[in-house]
Structure formats: C-alpha cells, structure tokens
Coordinates of C-alpha atoms in Angstrom, one line a residue:
Chain A
M176 CA 43.7 -5.6 2.7
M177 CA 40.5 -6.1 4.6
P178 CA 39.9 -9.6 6.2
P179 CA 36.4 -11.0 5.8
S180 CA 33.9 -10.5 8.5
R181 CA 33.7 -13.1 11.2
L182 CA 30.0 -13.4 10.8
G183 CA 27.8 -14.4 7.9
P184 CA 28.4 -14.8 4.1
P185 CA 30.9 -12.8 2.1
D186 CA 30.2 -9.1 2.2
P187 CA 29.0 -7.9 -1.2
L188 CA 30.3 -4.4 -0.5
A189 CA 33.8 -5.5 0.3
P190 CA 35.1 -5.5 -3.3
L191 CA 33.5 -2.1 -4.0
A192 CA 35.1 -0.7 -0.8
R193 CA 38.5 -2.0 -1.7
A194 CA 38.2 -0.4 -5.1
A195 CA 37.1 2.9 -3.6
Q196 CA 40.0 2.9 -1.1
S197 CA 42.3 3.2 -4.0
G198 CA 41.0 6.7 -4.6
D199 CA 39.8 6.1 -8.1
P200 CA 37.0 8.6 -8.7
A201 CA 34.9 6.1 -10.7
S202 CA 35.3 3.4 -8.0
I203 CA 34.3 5.9 -5.4
R204 CA 31.2 6.8 -7.3
V205 CA 30.2 3.2 -7.8
F206 CA 30.8 2.5 -4.1
L207 CA 28.7 5.5 -3.0
A208 CA 25.9 4.5 -5.5
A209 CA 25.8 1.1 -3.9
L210 CA 25.7 2.5 -0.4
A211 CA 23.4 5.4 -0.9
P212 CA 20.0 3.5 -0.9
R213 CA 20.7 1.8 2.4
V214 CA 22.2 5.0 3.9
L215 CA 19.1 6.9 2.9
R216 CA 16.8 4.3 4.5
I217 CA 18.7 4.5 7.8
V218 CA 18.6 8.3 7.8
R219 CA 14.8 8.2 7.2
Q220 CA 14.4 5.6 9.9
V221 CA 16.2 7.8 12.4
L222 CA 15.0 11.3 11.4
G223 CA 11.6 10.4 10.0
A224 CA 10.7 10.0 6.4
E225 CA 9.5 13.6 6.0
H226 CA 12.3 15.3 7.8
P227 CA 13.6 18.2 5.7
D228 CA 17.2 17.3 6.4
V229 CA 17.0 13.8 5.1
E230 CA 18.9 14.7 1.9
D231 CA 21.6 16.7 3.6
V232 CA 22.2 14.2 6.4
T233 CA 22.4 11.4 3.8
Q234 CA 25.1 13.3 2.0
E235 CA 26.8 14.0 5.3
A236 CA 26.8 10.3 6.0
L237 CA 28.2 9.4 2.6
V238 CA 31.0 11.9 3.1
G239 CA 31.6 10.6 6.6
I240 CA 31.8 7.0 5.3
L241 CA 34.4 7.9 2.7
E242 CA 36.5 9.6 5.3
A243 CA 36.1 6.7 7.7
M244 CA 37.0 4.2 5.1
A245 CA 40.6 5.4 5.1
R246 CA 40.9 4.1 8.6
F247 CA 38.8 1.0 8.2
R248 CA 40.8 -2.2 8.8
G249 CA 38.1 -4.8 8.4
E250 CA 37.3 -5.3 12.0
S251 CA 33.7 -5.8 11.0
S252 CA 32.0 -6.3 7.7
V253 CA 31.8 -3.2 5.4
T254 CA 28.0 -3.4 5.6
H255 CA 28.0 -3.2 9.4
F256 CA 30.6 -0.5 9.3
I257 CA 28.8 1.8 6.9
R258 CA 25.5 1.3 8.6
R259 CA 27.0 2.2 11.9
V260 CA 28.5 5.4 10.5
A261 CA 25.2 6.3 8.9
L262 CA 23.3 5.6 12.1
L263 CA 25.6 7.7 14.2
T264 CA 25.5 10.6 11.7
A265 CA 21.7 10.5 11.7
L266 CA 21.6 10.3 15.5
N267 CA 23.9 13.4 15.7
A268 CA 21.7 15.2 13.3
R269 CA 18.7 14.4 15.4
R270 CA 20.4 15.8 18.5
R271 CA 21.3 19.0 16.7
H272 CA 17.8 19.4 15.4
Q273 CA 16.3 18.8 18.9
L274 CA 18.6 21.4 20.4
R275 CA 17.6 23.9 17.7
E276 CA 13.9 23.2 18.4
H277 CA 14.3 24.5 21.9
L278 CA 14.9 27.9 20.5
A279 CA 12.2 27.8 17.8
P280 CA 8.6 26.7 17.5
R281 CA 8.0 23.1 16.4
T282 CA 7.9 22.8 12.7
A283 CA 4.9 21.4 10.8
W284 CA 6.6 18.1 10.0
E285 CA 7.3 17.5 13.6
D286 CA 3.8 18.1 14.6
A287 CA 2.4 15.9 12.0
P288 CA 2.0 12.4 13.5
P289 CA 4.4 9.9 12.0
A290 CA 2.7 7.5 9.6
V291 CA 2.4 4.3 11.5
A292 CA 1.4 1.8 8.8
S293 CA 1.5 -1.3 10.9
C294 CA -1.5 -0.4 13.1
S295 CA -4.9 -1.6 12.3
T296 CA -7.0 0.9 14.4
P297 CA -6.7 4.6 15.0
A298 CA -6.3 3.9 18.7
E299 CA -3.3 1.6 18.1
A300 CA -1.8 4.3 15.8
V301 CA -2.1 6.9 18.5
E302 CA -0.6 4.6 21.0
T303 CA 2.3 3.7 18.8
Q304 CA 2.9 7.4 18.0
R305 CA 3.3 8.2 21.7
C306 CA 5.7 5.3 22.2
L307 CA 7.6 6.4 19.1
R308 CA 8.0 9.9 20.4
A309 CA 9.1 8.6 23.8
F310 CA 11.6 6.3 22.2
E311 CA 13.0 9.1 20.0
A312 CA 13.4 11.4 22.9
L313 CA 15.3 8.6 24.6
L314 CA 17.7 8.3 21.7
D315 CA 18.5 12.0 22.2
E316 CA 19.1 11.7 25.9
L317 CA 20.8 8.3 26.5
P318 CA 24.5 8.1 26.8
A319 CA 25.9 7.6 23.3
P320 CA 26.9 3.9 23.7
Q321 CA 23.4 2.9 25.0
A322 CA 21.7 5.1 22.3
E323 CA 23.7 3.4 19.6
A324 CA 23.0 -0.1 20.9
I325 CA 19.3 0.4 21.3
A326 CA 19.1 2.2 17.9
L327 CA 21.0 -0.6 16.1
H328 CA 18.7 -3.1 17.8
C329 CA 15.3 -1.4 17.4
V330 CA 15.7 0.9 14.4
L331 CA 17.9 -1.2 12.2
G332 CA 16.9 -4.6 13.6
Y333 CA 20.4 -5.9 14.6
T334 CA 20.9 -9.0 16.7
V335 CA 23.2 -8.8 19.7
G336 CA 25.9 -10.5 17.7
E337 CA 25.6 -8.1 14.8
T338 CA 25.6 -5.1 17.2
A339 CA 28.7 -6.5 18.9
E340 CA 30.4 -6.8 15.5
A341 CA 29.4 -3.4 14.4
C342 CA 30.5 -1.7 17.6
Q343 CA 33.5 -3.9 18.1
V344 CA 32.6 -4.7 21.7
P345 CA 31.8 -8.1 23.4
E346 CA 28.3 -9.4 23.2
N347 CA 27.9 -9.1 27.0
T348 CA 28.7 -5.4 26.7
V349 CA 25.9 -5.0 24.2
R350 CA 23.5 -6.9 26.4
S351 CA 24.4 -4.6 29.3
R352 CA 23.8 -1.5 27.2
L353 CA 20.5 -2.8 25.9
A354 CA 19.4 -3.6 29.4
A355 CA 20.3 -0.1 30.7
A356 CA 18.6 1.5 27.8
K357 CA 15.4 -0.5 28.2
A358 CA 15.4 0.3 31.9
T359 CA 15.5 4.0 31.1
L360 CA 12.8 3.5 28.5
R361 CA 10.7 1.6 31.1
K362 CA 11.0 4.5 33.6
R363 CA 10.1 7.0 30.9
L364 CA 7.1 5.1 29.7
H365 CA 5.9 4.2 33.2
G366 CA 4.7 7.7 33.6
E367 CA 2.6 7.4 30.5
A368 CA -1.0 6.4 31.0
L369 CA -0.5 4.4 27.9
L370 CA 2.0 2.0 29.5
E371 CA -0.2 1.7 32.6
A372 CA -3.0 0.6 30.4
R373 CA -0.8 -2.0 28.7
I374 CA 0.4 -3.3 32.1
R375 CA -3.2 -3.6 33.3
G376 CA -3.9 -5.4 30.1
V377 CA -1.3 -8.1 30.6
S378 CA -1.4 -8.5 34.3
Chain B
M238 CA 12.8 -27.6 13.8
K239 CA 15.7 -25.5 14.7
N240 CA 17.0 -26.0 18.3
R241 CA 18.8 -22.9 19.2
A242 CA 19.0 -21.0 22.5
M243 CA 18.2 -17.3 21.8
C244 CA 18.0 -14.3 24.0
P245 CA 14.8 -12.3 24.0
D246 CA 16.4 -9.4 22.2
D247 CA 17.4 -11.7 19.3
L248 CA 13.9 -13.2 19.3
L249 CA 12.5 -9.7 18.6
V250 CA 14.9 -9.1 15.7
L251 CA 14.5 -12.5 14.1
A252 CA 10.7 -12.2 14.3
R253 CA 10.9 -9.0 12.2
R254 CA 12.9 -10.9 9.6
G255 CA 10.4 -13.8 9.6
E256 CA 13.0 -16.3 10.7
L257 CA 11.4 -17.8 13.7
C258 CA 10.0 -21.3 13.8
R259 CA 6.7 -21.9 15.5
A260 CA 8.2 -22.9 18.8
E261 CA 10.3 -19.7 18.8
L262 CA 7.2 -17.6 18.0
R263 CA 5.4 -19.1 21.0
Q264 CA 8.5 -18.3 23.1
L265 CA 8.4 -14.7 21.8
Q266 CA 4.7 -14.3 22.6
V267 CA 5.4 -15.4 26.2
Y268 CA 8.2 -13.0 26.4
L269 CA 6.2 -10.1 25.0
Q270 CA 3.4 -10.8 27.5
A271 CA 5.8 -10.6 30.3
S272 CA 7.6 -7.5 29.2
P273 CA 5.6 -4.4 28.3
V274 CA 8.8 -2.5 27.2
S275 CA 9.7 -5.3 24.8
R276 CA 6.2 -5.1 23.4
V277 CA 6.8 -1.4 22.7
L278 CA 10.1 -2.2 21.0
H279 CA 8.4 -5.0 19.0
D280 CA 5.8 -2.6 17.7
L281 CA 8.3 0.2 17.0
G282 CA 10.5 -2.3 15.2
H283 CA 7.7 -2.9 12.7
H284 CA 7.2 0.8 12.3
Y285 CA 10.9 1.3 11.6
D286 CA 10.7 -1.5 9.0
T287 CA 8.1 0.4 7.1
L288 CA 10.3 3.5 7.0
A289 CA 13.0 1.4 5.2
T290 CA 11.0 1.2 2.0
D291 CA 12.1 3.0 -1.1
R292 CA 10.2 6.0 -2.6
P293 CA 9.4 6.9 -6.2
N294 CA 11.8 9.9 -6.3
D295 CA 14.7 8.2 -4.5
D296 CA 16.7 7.8 -7.7
A297 CA 17.0 11.5 -8.2
L298 CA 17.8 12.2 -4.6
I299 CA 20.4 9.4 -4.6
E300 CA 22.0 10.8 -7.7
R301 CA 22.3 14.2 -6.2
V302 CA 23.9 13.1 -2.9
V303 CA 26.2 10.6 -4.7
S304 CA 27.4 13.3 -7.1
R305 CA 28.0 15.9 -4.3
A306 CA 29.7 13.4 -2.0
S307 CA 31.9 12.1 -4.9
E308 CA 33.0 15.7 -5.6
C309 CA 33.7 16.3 -2.0
R310 CA 36.0 13.4 -2.0
T311 CA 37.7 13.6 -5.4
S312 CA 38.1 17.4 -5.4
P313 CA 39.5 18.3 -2.0
S314 CA 40.6 21.7 -3.2
K315 CA 37.0 22.7 -3.7
Q316 CA 35.1 20.8 -1.1
Q317 CA 31.5 21.5 -1.2
G318 CA 30.0 19.1 1.2
P319 CA 27.9 20.2 4.1
R320 CA 30.9 19.7 6.5
R321 CA 34.7 20.0 6.3
P322 CA 36.4 16.7 7.0
L323 CA 37.8 17.8 10.4
Q324 CA 34.4 19.2 11.4
L325 CA 32.7 16.0 10.3
A326 CA 35.1 13.9 12.3
A327 CA 34.5 16.1 15.3
V328 CA 30.7 15.7 14.8
I329 CA 31.0 11.9 14.8
L330 CA 33.4 11.9 17.7
L331 CA 31.3 14.2 19.8
G332 CA 28.3 12.0 19.2
L333 CA 30.0 9.4 21.3
V334 CA 30.2 11.5 24.5
S335 CA 27.7 11.0 27.2
V336 CA 24.6 13.3 27.7
G337 CA 26.0 15.3 30.6
V338 CA 29.0 16.4 28.5
A339 CA 27.1 16.2 25.2
A340 CA 24.6 18.9 26.3
A341 CA 27.3 21.5 26.6
T342 CA 29.3 20.1 23.7
A343 CA 26.3 19.8 21.5
T344 CA 25.4 23.4 22.1
H345 CA 28.8 24.3 20.8
L346 CA 28.2 21.9 18.0
V347 CA 25.0 23.5 17.0
R348 CA 26.6 26.9 16.8
R349 CA 29.4 25.5 14.6
G350 CA 26.9 23.5 12.6
T351 CA 24.6 26.4 12.1
A352 CA 27.4 28.6 10.9
A353 CA 28.8 25.9 8.6
S354 CA 25.3 25.2 7.2
A355 CA 24.8 28.9 6.5
A356 CA 28.1 29.1 4.7
D357 CA 27.7 25.8 2.8
T358 CA 24.0 25.8 2.0
Q359 CA 24.4 27.5 -1.3
E360 CA 27.2 25.2 -2.2
V361 CA 25.4 22.1 -1.1
R362 CA 22.0 22.8 -2.8
R363 CA 23.2 22.7 -6.4
P364 CA 20.8 21.8 -9.1
A365 CA 20.7 18.2 -10.1
P366 CA 22.9 17.3 -13.0
P367 CA 21.1 17.6 -16.3
A368 CA 21.7 14.0 -17.2
R369 CA 21.3 11.2 -14.8
A370 CA 24.7 9.5 -14.7
A371 CA 24.7 5.9 -15.3
R372 CA 25.4 3.8 -12.2
S373 CA 27.8 1.4 -13.7
S374 CA 28.4 -1.8 -11.8
G375 CA 32.0 -1.5 -11.0
S376 CA 31.9 -4.8 -9.2
S377 CA 32.7 -8.0 -11.0
S378 CA 29.7 -10.3 -10.8
R379 CA 30.1 -13.4 -8.6
L380 CA 26.9 -14.9 -9.8
P381 CA 26.8 -18.6 -10.2
S382 CA 27.0 -19.9 -13.8
A383 CA 23.8 -20.6 -15.6
P384 CA 23.0 -22.3 -18.9
A385 CA 24.0 -20.2 -21.9
D386 CA 20.5 -19.9 -23.4
P387 CA 19.3 -17.0 -25.4
V388 CA 17.7 -14.3 -23.3
D389 CA 14.1 -15.0 -22.7
T390 CA 11.4 -12.4 -22.9
E391 CA 8.7 -12.8 -20.3
A392 CA 5.6 -10.8 -21.0
P393 CA 5.2 -9.2 -17.5
V394 CA 8.8 -8.2 -17.5
A395 CA 8.7 -6.8 -21.0
D396 CA 5.8 -4.6 -19.9
E397 CA 7.9 -3.2 -17.0
T398 CA 11.2 -2.9 -18.8
S399 CA 9.8 -1.4 -22.0
R400 CA 8.8 1.6 -20.0
G401 CA 12.3 2.0 -18.9
R402 CA 14.7 4.9 -18.8
G403 CA 17.2 3.6 -21.2
P404 CA 17.7 1.0 -24.0
L405 CA 16.6 -1.9 -21.9
S406 CA 14.2 -3.5 -24.3
P407 CA 14.1 -7.3 -24.6
Q408 CA 15.1 -6.9 -28.2
G409 CA 18.2 -5.0 -27.1
A410 CA 19.0 -7.7 -24.6
S411 CA 18.5 -10.4 -27.2
S412 CA 20.9 -8.8 -29.7
R413 CA 23.4 -8.6 -26.9
A414 CA 22.9 -12.2 -26.1
S415 CA 23.3 -13.3 -29.7
A416 CA 26.5 -11.3 -30.0
R417 CA 27.7 -13.1 -26.9
S418 CA 27.5 -16.5 -28.5
S419 CA 30.8 -16.1 -30.3
S420 CA 32.4 -13.7 -27.9
A421 CA 35.2 -13.9 -25.5
A422 CA 34.8 -13.6 -21.7
P423 CA 35.0 -9.8 -21.5
Q424 CA 31.9 -9.3 -23.7
A425 CA 30.0 -11.9 -21.7
E426 CA 31.0 -10.1 -18.6
R427 CA 29.7 -6.8 -19.9
V428 CA 26.3 -8.4 -20.6
L429 CA 26.2 -9.8 -17.0
D430 CA 27.1 -6.4 -15.7
S431 CA 24.1 -4.8 -17.3
A432 CA 20.7 -4.7 -15.6
A433 CA 19.2 -6.8 -18.3
G434 CA 22.0 -9.3 -18.2
L435 CA 21.8 -9.7 -14.4
F436 CA 18.0 -10.0 -14.6
S437 CA 18.2 -12.6 -17.2
Q438 CA 20.7 -14.6 -15.3
A439 CA 18.6 -14.5 -12.1
N440 CA 15.5 -15.6 -14.0
K441 CA 17.3 -18.6 -15.4
L442 CA 18.4 -19.6 -12.0
R443 CA 14.9 -19.2 -10.7
K444 CA 13.5 -21.4 -13.5
A445 CA 16.1 -24.0 -12.7
R446 CA 14.8 -24.0 -9.1
R447 CA 18.2 -22.8 -7.8
L448 CA 16.4 -20.5 -5.5
G449 CA 19.3 -19.6 -3.2
D450 CA 21.4 -18.6 -6.2
A451 CA 18.5 -16.8 -7.7
E452 CA 18.0 -14.8 -4.5
R453 CA 21.6 -13.7 -4.5
A454 CA 21.4 -12.8 -8.2
Y455 CA 18.3 -10.6 -7.7
R456 CA 20.0 -8.9 -4.7
Q457 CA 23.0 -8.2 -6.8
L458 CA 20.8 -6.7 -9.4
Q459 CA 19.1 -4.5 -6.8
L460 CA 22.5 -3.5 -5.4
T461 CA 24.2 -2.5 -8.7
H462 CA 21.2 -1.3 -10.7
G463 CA 18.7 -0.3 -8.0
G464 CA 16.9 2.3 -10.2
S465 CA 16.3 0.0 -13.2
P466 CA 13.0 -1.4 -14.2
E467 CA 14.5 -4.9 -13.9
A468 CA 15.4 -4.2 -10.3
A469 CA 11.8 -3.1 -9.7
V470 CA 10.4 -6.3 -11.0
S471 CA 13.0 -8.3 -9.1
H472 CA 11.3 -7.3 -5.8
V473 CA 8.2 -9.3 -6.7
L474 CA 10.1 -12.3 -8.0
L475 CA 12.5 -12.3 -5.0
G476 CA 9.5 -11.9 -2.7
R477 CA 8.0 -15.1 -4.1
I478 CA 11.2 -16.9 -3.7
L479 CA 11.4 -15.8 -0.1
L480 CA 7.9 -17.0 0.6
R481 CA 8.8 -20.4 -0.8
Q482 CA 11.8 -20.4 1.5
G483 CA 9.7 -19.8 4.5
K484 CA 10.8 -16.2 5.0
P485 CA 7.6 -14.3 5.1
G486 CA 9.0 -11.2 6.8
A487 CA 11.7 -10.7 4.2
A488 CA 9.2 -11.5 1.5
C489 CA 6.8 -8.8 2.7
A490 CA 9.6 -6.3 2.6
E491 CA 10.3 -7.1 -1.0
F492 CA 6.6 -6.8 -2.0
E493 CA 6.3 -3.5 -0.1
R494 CA 9.4 -2.1 -1.9
Y495 CA 7.8 -2.9 -5.2
L496 CA 4.4 -1.4 -4.3
A497 CA 6.1 1.7 -2.8
G498 CA 8.1 2.4 -5.9
N499 CA 5.6 1.1 -8.5
P500 CA 2.0 1.6 -7.2
G501 CA 0.6 1.4 -10.7
G502 CA 3.0 -1.3 -11.9
S503 CA 1.9 -4.3 -13.9
L504 CA 2.9 -6.6 -11.1
A505 CA 1.0 -4.7 -8.3
E506 CA -1.6 -7.4 -8.2
D507 CA 1.0 -10.1 -7.7
A508 CA 2.8 -8.0 -5.1
L509 CA -0.4 -7.5 -3.1
Q510 CA -1.2 -11.2 -3.2
G511 CA 2.3 -12.0 -2.1
Q512 CA 2.2 -9.4 0.6
A513 CA -1.1 -10.8 1.9
M514 CA 0.3 -14.3 2.0
G515 CA 3.4 -13.2 3.9
L516 CA 1.3 -11.3 6.4
R517 CA -0.8 -14.4 6.9
A518 CA 2.3 -16.4 7.6
L519 CA 3.5 -13.8 10.1
G520 CA 0.1 -13.9 11.9
R521 CA -0.5 -10.2 11.2
H522 CA -4.1 -10.8 10.3
A523 CA -5.4 -7.2 10.6
E524 CA -2.8 -6.1 8.0
E525 CA -3.5 -9.1 5.9
K526 CA -7.1 -8.3 5.8
R527 CA -6.4 -4.7 4.6
V528 CA -4.2 -6.0 1.8
W529 CA -6.8 -8.5 0.6
E530 CA -9.4 -5.7 0.6
T531 CA -7.0 -3.4 -1.3
L532 CA -6.4 -6.2 -3.9
L533 CA -10.1 -6.8 -4.4
S534 CA -11.0 -3.1 -4.7
R535 CA -8.2 -2.4 -7.2
F536 CA -8.4 -5.6 -9.1
P537 CA -11.9 -7.0 -8.8
G538 CA -11.4 -9.4 -11.7
S539 CA -8.1 -10.6 -10.3
I540 CA -7.0 -14.2 -10.6
Y541 CA -6.5 -14.0 -6.9
A542 CA -10.0 -12.7 -6.2
R543 CA -11.4 -16.1 -5.2
V544 CA -8.6 -16.7 -2.7
A545 CA -9.0 -13.2 -1.4
R546 CA -12.7 -13.6 -0.8
E547 CA -12.2 -17.0 0.9
R548 CA -9.6 -15.6 3.2
L549 CA -11.6 -12.6 4.1
E550 CA -14.5 -14.9 5.0
E551 CA -12.1 -16.8 7.3
L552 CA -11.0 -13.6 8.9
G553 CA -14.6 -12.7 9.6
T554 CA -15.0 -10.0 7.1
P555 CA -17.9 -10.4 4.7
S556 CA -16.6 -10.0 1.2
A557 CA -18.2 -8.1 -1.7
S558 CA -21.4 -9.0 -3.6
V559 CA -20.0 -11.9 -5.5
A560 CA -21.4 -15.3 -4.4
E561 CA -19.2 -17.2 -2.0
P562 CA -17.4 -20.2 -3.3
S563 CA -17.6 -23.4 -1.4
P564 CA -15.0 -23.5 1.4
A565 CA -11.8 -25.3 0.6
A566 CA -9.4 -27.0 2.9
G567 CA -7.6 -23.8 3.3
P568 CA -5.3 -22.0 0.9
T569 CA -1.7 -22.8 0.8
L570 CA 1.0 -20.2 0.4
H571 CA 1.0 -20.7 -3.3
E572 CA -2.7 -21.4 -4.0
G573 CA -4.0 -19.6 -7.0
Q574 CA -0.6 -18.3 -7.8
P575 CA 0.3 -18.6 -11.4
D576 CA 3.9 -19.4 -12.0
H577 CA 5.6 -16.6 -13.9
D578 CA 8.2 -19.2 -14.8

C-alpha cells in the first residue's frame, strides 16, 4: 500500500493508481485516462507543441508509467512520480531526435520559430526564441541529474521542495544541481549578443 | 501578509502560479534585476506555461494513446506499443547517464530506437477506434456533501452542454436527480460520478460560497471527465473562483484552457474578461492590453465593454470610437462582472 506523500494535500491520483496496480484492465484504462492529459502537456512542453512525435512519445510515457508503477512504493506522490517519468521520457525523446538531426536536414517544424505567446513585441519574441533554443540545447547536453532538475524547475514549474520529492534527493542536492545548470546556461548565453544586451540593460 | 523565507528559485515558480504577495513580488523584481539568467528562466517559464494548454483535438489523441497503452499493458502476448518493456526500461535508465557516456550510449540507443520504430510503426499507428470509449470515472468521489436540491439548469451552461457529445442535457440530469430522491446510496453515487452530476455538485458549492470545496469539485470534474462540455465550462467558473481567492496566475491558466479548447464558446467573452483581470493582477500589462482589445473587437456590445475601454485608457491606449465614460475610481477585480450564480 502506498503511504501518502509528505507534501501537500491528498493525491487525487493515488486511488486510481492503487486500482490500476491490481492489473484490472478497466482500472488501468481509467488511470491512464486521468494521466493522459497532463502527460500530453508535459510532452508538448519538452518537445514543442508541433513536434511530430508528440503522440508517440505520449504513448511511450504512458506505457513507461504503467511499467514503473509496478515498482512504485509511494516515496513521492503519484502525481510527482508520473510527471517525472513523463518528463524523462520526453527528454530522452528529445535527445534521440537531436542525434538523428545531425544526420538529416532540419525539418520544417524545427525551423519554424516556436510560438511565444507571452511577448508583446516582435523583438521580444525573437529574443525569447533564441533563449528558448539555447535552453533546449542545454537540456540535451547537461548531465542527466542537472537536466532533470532544471527541466522540473523551468519547464514544469516545480519548487525546490517538489523537485526533491519527485527525484527523491535532499533539497540541497536540488539546489546544487540547479546552480550548476544555471552556471552552464550562463556561460552558453554569455556568448550571445542577446544576453550582453540584457546585461548592459540592467547594469 | 505571509512571512516566509523563500529562495529565489522558488520565487520564480510561485510567481508563475500567482501565489506571491506584494512584498515577495518586489523581492522577485530585485532578484531578476540582479540575475540575467534568472530573467531568462522567468521568461521561459511563462512560455512553457502557455504550452501546457489543451487543444481542440486532444480528446481524440488522448483516446488513441490511452487505448494503445492499455492494450500494451493488458495484452502482453501481443504488445503493440512503440517499445518493448525491457527496451523502454533501458531507454529511461540510459537517460540518467551523464553526457560523456550518453553520447556513445545514445548513438546506440538511436540505432535500436530507429530499428524498433520501423518495426513497430505499423502496429503503433492503428486507426482510432470507431466509437470514442467513455472515460468512466473509476474513482469514488470524495467531494464534500452539498444540499440535496434538484439539479439546476443555468442558461450559459445549458448552451454549452446541449451541444455535447452525449446525453448530457439538463433534462437528462434533472430526471436523474428526481430518481435520486428515493434512491439508495449507489444510485446517488452514480449520479455524482457522471459529468453532469459532478458539475451540479460543484455549482451548488460555489453558490453556497464554499469556494475551496467548489474548486476541488471542479478539478475533480476536469480530472475524470476532461473532454465533457461540463468540464469545459468549469474552466471559466474555476477561473473566477481563483481570481476571488487572489490566485491570478492559476486563474489565467483556467481561462486560457477554456479559450484554447472553445474559441467560439458561449463563455468566451467571460473568459477574456477574466483573463484580462488576471493579467492585470499579475502586472502583465502588455498582455492585458491585448486581451482587452481582443474582447472589444470580438464582442463590441459586451457587458464588459465599458470596463475594457476604461482600462485601455489607463494603459495609454486610445479605445475605439465610442465616447469615453467618466473616469471611475478604478475597476476592482470583479467590476462589471455579472454573477453567474
């Protein structure tokens, strides 16, 4: 039986997960139906909304979650657990795609600038797109623990405490990983004229 | 005012959720000015939040992946997923290795993945099932109790739900509710498990000003009946609750979900107004301006038109040709907002 998570209110997915662990096909389907929307969102956030592999990677993540549930012992909430599996699956898919791209021309969806809805001017949109591409390249190149930490923090919007619970590591470890990832990002961006303009703007 | 020590990383996250008090917002601004990398992460965070919205065809996509994933799990003798379990476990495990090893390992992974994809593609890409399987709510509802009144039929909701994809009419819900009056617990439970039943329950809680309970009820509805018309409407209602609770970031997310999935929906006008108010509370004035302008262009005769024009004047944007009203003390978060209750 899974103990409740140490953080936050009761996990709404816990009852569904328990039922699914029994192996009952109907319960498995209900569990997957409850997960699928949030898994889909995570996959889109990592791969990009228009990536052609969104559907396949979402399915891959759901299968992976079902497999992983057999070993889940309630160390974190079910929500954090499934989000982490979905994130890792999508990050792996990104890495596979990036490696394939080295051998093939960039596809149309990759060339199309990502829609950046939160910018008010075209200049801001271009700026954010450049930072986005730098950040995504960083996710592909960082050591896996740092990539996971910065992805949970920036992509999924996890606090340090939530990241620690999801990854089952101490909060100080999370802080160290985030600091290392940000240092790498800073070095990467420092070469960009964009960041230099930002630095001049705030100094 | 909350008094909590918070690291800068958490300030960024809670700002996205709209959960910072004014002092913490000032603290965040100071931090962002001092750290260009954090400014980048702050901006990217908002971008990633916009990617988390649902899309109109998500129901069909979700149905396909759930069906295929379920069959992978329940029929191990004829697994048709994109990866075998052992290969999948290897994929996830290899993802945890550092870059120096991952480069060589991932190359191997790509070769295996490509071969597996070629073999499995035809099995994976099966046509969608002819009938959309009902997503029954297997979970027992833990909703707080509400007065056992007959199911009400609010006009905006009826407009949304009567265009539904199943027998979700208010009349149908009413007949279920009247049958419930002399029923035992199991029948009442079945009513609560339906989208209409959950929606009705949540509305009652909202009308009773039990906003926390209503929030949980709407989220339960969205979780268990995410593709239903009731769930769509619940995004707007939940967004308004969140605005009242001082959670503009979360409120904006709900309004955006509704607009993304129902651009022509009958509550689009309300969703735009709510979104604009949320953005105003978050200090995202450029976006707020765009939303007000969208509202006025799509709904020029809107009940929110006066508020929209006043606000655009304050933001320094001349509004359209209609004469300007006399300036008021300033709109509150709920000014001009009819209560759907």
